[in-house]
XYZ file of C-alpha atoms in Angstrom:
238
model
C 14.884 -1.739 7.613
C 15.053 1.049 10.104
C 11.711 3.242 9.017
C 10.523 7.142 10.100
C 7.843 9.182 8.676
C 5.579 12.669 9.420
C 1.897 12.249 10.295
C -0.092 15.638 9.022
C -3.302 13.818 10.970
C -2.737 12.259 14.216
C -5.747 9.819 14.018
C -4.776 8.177 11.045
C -1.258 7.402 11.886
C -2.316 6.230 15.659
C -5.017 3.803 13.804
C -2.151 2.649 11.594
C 0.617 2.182 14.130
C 4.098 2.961 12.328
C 7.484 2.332 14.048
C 7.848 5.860 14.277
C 6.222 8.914 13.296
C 6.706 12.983 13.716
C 3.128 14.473 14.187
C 3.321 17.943 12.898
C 1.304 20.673 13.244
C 1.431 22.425 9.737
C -1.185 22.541 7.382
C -2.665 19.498 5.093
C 0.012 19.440 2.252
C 2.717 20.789 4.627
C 4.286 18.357 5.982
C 7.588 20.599 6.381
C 5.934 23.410 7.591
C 6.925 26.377 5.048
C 7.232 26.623 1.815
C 9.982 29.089 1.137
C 12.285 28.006 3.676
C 14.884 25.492 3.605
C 16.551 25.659 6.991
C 13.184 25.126 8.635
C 12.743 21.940 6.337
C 15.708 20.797 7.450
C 15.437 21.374 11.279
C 11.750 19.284 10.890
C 13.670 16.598 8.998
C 16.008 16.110 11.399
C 13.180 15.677 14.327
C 11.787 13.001 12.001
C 15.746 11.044 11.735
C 16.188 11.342 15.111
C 13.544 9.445 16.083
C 15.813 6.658 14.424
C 18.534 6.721 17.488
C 15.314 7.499 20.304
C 12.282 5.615 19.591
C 13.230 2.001 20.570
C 9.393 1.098 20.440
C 6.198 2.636 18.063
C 6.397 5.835 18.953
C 4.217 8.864 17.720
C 6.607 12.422 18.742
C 5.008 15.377 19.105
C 6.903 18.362 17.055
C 9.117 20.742 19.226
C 9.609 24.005 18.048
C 8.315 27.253 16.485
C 5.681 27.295 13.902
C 6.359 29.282 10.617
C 5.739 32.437 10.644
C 2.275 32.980 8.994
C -0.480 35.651 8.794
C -3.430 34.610 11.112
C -6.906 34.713 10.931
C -7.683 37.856 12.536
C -4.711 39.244 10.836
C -5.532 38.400 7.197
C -7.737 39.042 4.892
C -8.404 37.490 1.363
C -7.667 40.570 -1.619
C -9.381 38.486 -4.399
C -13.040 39.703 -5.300
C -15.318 36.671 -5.546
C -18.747 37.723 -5.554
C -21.895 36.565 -7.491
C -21.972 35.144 -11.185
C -24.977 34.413 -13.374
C -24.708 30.928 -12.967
C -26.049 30.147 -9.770
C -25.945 26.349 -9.859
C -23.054 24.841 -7.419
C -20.688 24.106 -10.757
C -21.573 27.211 -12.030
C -20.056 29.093 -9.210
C -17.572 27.278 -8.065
C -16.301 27.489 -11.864
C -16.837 31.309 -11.948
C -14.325 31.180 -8.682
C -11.962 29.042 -10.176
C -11.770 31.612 -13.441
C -11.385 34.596 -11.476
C -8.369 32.711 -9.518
C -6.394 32.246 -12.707
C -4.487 34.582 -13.265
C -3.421 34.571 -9.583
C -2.439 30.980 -9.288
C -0.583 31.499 -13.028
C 1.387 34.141 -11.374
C 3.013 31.713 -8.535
C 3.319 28.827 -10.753
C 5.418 30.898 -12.794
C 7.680 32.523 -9.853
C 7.952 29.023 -8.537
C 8.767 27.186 -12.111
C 6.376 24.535 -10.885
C 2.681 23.287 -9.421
C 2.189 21.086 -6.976
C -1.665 20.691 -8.858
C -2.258 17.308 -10.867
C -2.442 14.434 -7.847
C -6.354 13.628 -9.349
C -4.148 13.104 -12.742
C -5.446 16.410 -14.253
C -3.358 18.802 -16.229
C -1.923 21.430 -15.043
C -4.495 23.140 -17.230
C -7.494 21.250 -16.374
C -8.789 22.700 -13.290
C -11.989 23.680 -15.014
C -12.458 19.746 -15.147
C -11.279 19.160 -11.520
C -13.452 21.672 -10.550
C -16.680 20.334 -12.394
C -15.715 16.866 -11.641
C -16.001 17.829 -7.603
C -18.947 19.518 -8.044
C -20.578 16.507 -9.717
C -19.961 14.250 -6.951
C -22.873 15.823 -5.235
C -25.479 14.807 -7.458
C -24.036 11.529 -8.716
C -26.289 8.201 -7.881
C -23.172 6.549 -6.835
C -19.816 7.392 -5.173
C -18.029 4.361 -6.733
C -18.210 5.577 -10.336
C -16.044 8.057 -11.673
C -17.027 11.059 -12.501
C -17.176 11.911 -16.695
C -15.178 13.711 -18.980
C -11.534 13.915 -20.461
C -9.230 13.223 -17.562
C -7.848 10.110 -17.501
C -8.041 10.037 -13.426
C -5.420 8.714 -11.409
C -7.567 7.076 -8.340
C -10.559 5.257 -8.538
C -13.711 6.267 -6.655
C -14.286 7.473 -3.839
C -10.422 7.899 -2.975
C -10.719 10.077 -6.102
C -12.548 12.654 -4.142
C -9.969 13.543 -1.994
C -7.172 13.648 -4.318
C -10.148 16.186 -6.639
C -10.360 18.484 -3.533
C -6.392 18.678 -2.976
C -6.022 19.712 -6.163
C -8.544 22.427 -5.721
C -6.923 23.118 -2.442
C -3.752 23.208 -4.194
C -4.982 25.681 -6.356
C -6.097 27.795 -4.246
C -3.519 28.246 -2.510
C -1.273 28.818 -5.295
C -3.327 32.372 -5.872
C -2.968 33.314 -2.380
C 0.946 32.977 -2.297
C 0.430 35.293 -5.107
C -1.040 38.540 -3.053
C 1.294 41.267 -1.948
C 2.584 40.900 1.701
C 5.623 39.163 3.492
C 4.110 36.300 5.185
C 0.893 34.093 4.450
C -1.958 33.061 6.087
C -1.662 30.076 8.709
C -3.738 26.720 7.886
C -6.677 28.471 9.913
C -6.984 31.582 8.776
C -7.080 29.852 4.714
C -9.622 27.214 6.487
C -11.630 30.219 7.384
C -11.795 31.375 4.261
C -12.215 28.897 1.571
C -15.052 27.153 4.383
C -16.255 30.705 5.269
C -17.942 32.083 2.351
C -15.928 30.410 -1.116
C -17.926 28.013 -3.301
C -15.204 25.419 -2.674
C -15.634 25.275 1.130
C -19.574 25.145 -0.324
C -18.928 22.421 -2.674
C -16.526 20.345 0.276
C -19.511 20.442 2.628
C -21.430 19.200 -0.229
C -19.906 16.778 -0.710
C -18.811 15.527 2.847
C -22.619 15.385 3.054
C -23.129 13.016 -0.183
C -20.597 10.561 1.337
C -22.217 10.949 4.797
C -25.318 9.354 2.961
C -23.992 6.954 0.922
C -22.328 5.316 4.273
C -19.742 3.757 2.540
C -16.344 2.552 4.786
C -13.902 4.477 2.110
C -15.741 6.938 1.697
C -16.512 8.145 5.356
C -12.728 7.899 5.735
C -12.476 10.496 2.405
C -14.982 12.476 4.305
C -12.627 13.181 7.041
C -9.820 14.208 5.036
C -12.055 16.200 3.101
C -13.206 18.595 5.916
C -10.753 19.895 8.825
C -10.950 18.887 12.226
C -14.116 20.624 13.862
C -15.513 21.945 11.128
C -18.084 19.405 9.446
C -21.555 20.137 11.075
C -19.803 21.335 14.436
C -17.651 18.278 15.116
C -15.316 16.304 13.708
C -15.425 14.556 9.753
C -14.053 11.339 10.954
């Protein structure tokens, strides 16, 4: 059977080796590039089935075209107040963060009819638990057991990390489509931000380092996907 796919990270699908593959340049859970727009969906779909009638041996094909049209760094700023809290313990403030995004991410969810949150196997009301679950990871004794509590999780350890942080990601996200303005911010200038001064890019490094020391196989591989390319300690996560 005649097979075709899109790579989001290069390295992965060149260690793999598909039959064919459309590397694209969007952001990590974008593999069609934007959101709101079908036609550009399409016209990135159509790069990926024409490799079908081209490739005649593995081939990886760069994307041709424009990007989507997205606010960038220096051209964007974040509108949601997240400053101190009481609790000053990593959970505690990545939790605070996660309670004053909300009402935010509640308002997209419901423009949208849907979330995109729950690939850990949380509710779409359990973030709390996502979020605490993440956080744990840093001072658990080991990164193959899961961490506690009343998810039933989807993934077992330490691939469960990832999926954790995606749905954080996710999240996050979700309350930035919610600010006012006609386009969004491009996969750097939200990289910036969450990694820049938010207790999740706080809690990622975290945790990037915990799997650093446990020098597991699977879990250096999570480690890469955790942290974006160049920004773990000044060079790359894989």
């Amino acid at each position: 059977m005649a097979c075709t796919s899109i790579s989001l990270v290069r390295e992965q699908s060149e260690a793999v080796g598909p039959t064919r593959a459309l590397w694209v340049p969007f952001a990590l859970g974008r593999p069609l590039g934007s959101a709101e727009d079908g036609e550009f969906q399409k016209q990135v779909m159509r790069q990926a089935f024409d490799l079908l009638a081209t490739a005649t041996e593995p081939t990886i094909a760069d994307y041709e075209g424009d990007l989507p049209e997205e606010a960038g760094p220096g051209e964007w700023a974040c509108p949601l107040n997240l400053g101190p809290t009481d609790d000053d313990t990593l959970t505690g403030r990545l939790l605070a963060e996660v309670g004053r995004l909300k009402t935010w991410s509640s308002q997209t969810r419901a423009a949208r009819g849907r979330t995109l949150f729950g690939v850990s196997g949380a509710g779409a009301d359990q973030v709390d638990a996502v979020a605490t679950a993440l956080a744990s990871i840093v001072e658990a004794e080991s990164i193959t057991e899961p961490p506690t509590g009343d998810v039933e999780w989807a993934f077992e350890m330490p691939l469960l990390v990832r999926h954790l942080a995606d749905d954080l990601r996710t999240f996050y996200h979700e309350a930035i489509a919610a600010q006012p303005g006609s386009t969004t911010p491009n996969h750097d200038a939200l990289n910036d931000w969450i990694f820049g001064g938010t207790a999740l890019g706080e809690t990622l490094m975290a945790v990037a380092d915990r799997l650093t020391e446990a020098d597991d196989p699977m879990g250096n591989l999570v480690r890469g996907l955790l942290i974006p390319e160049g920004r773990y300690r000044g060079g790359s996560a894989f």
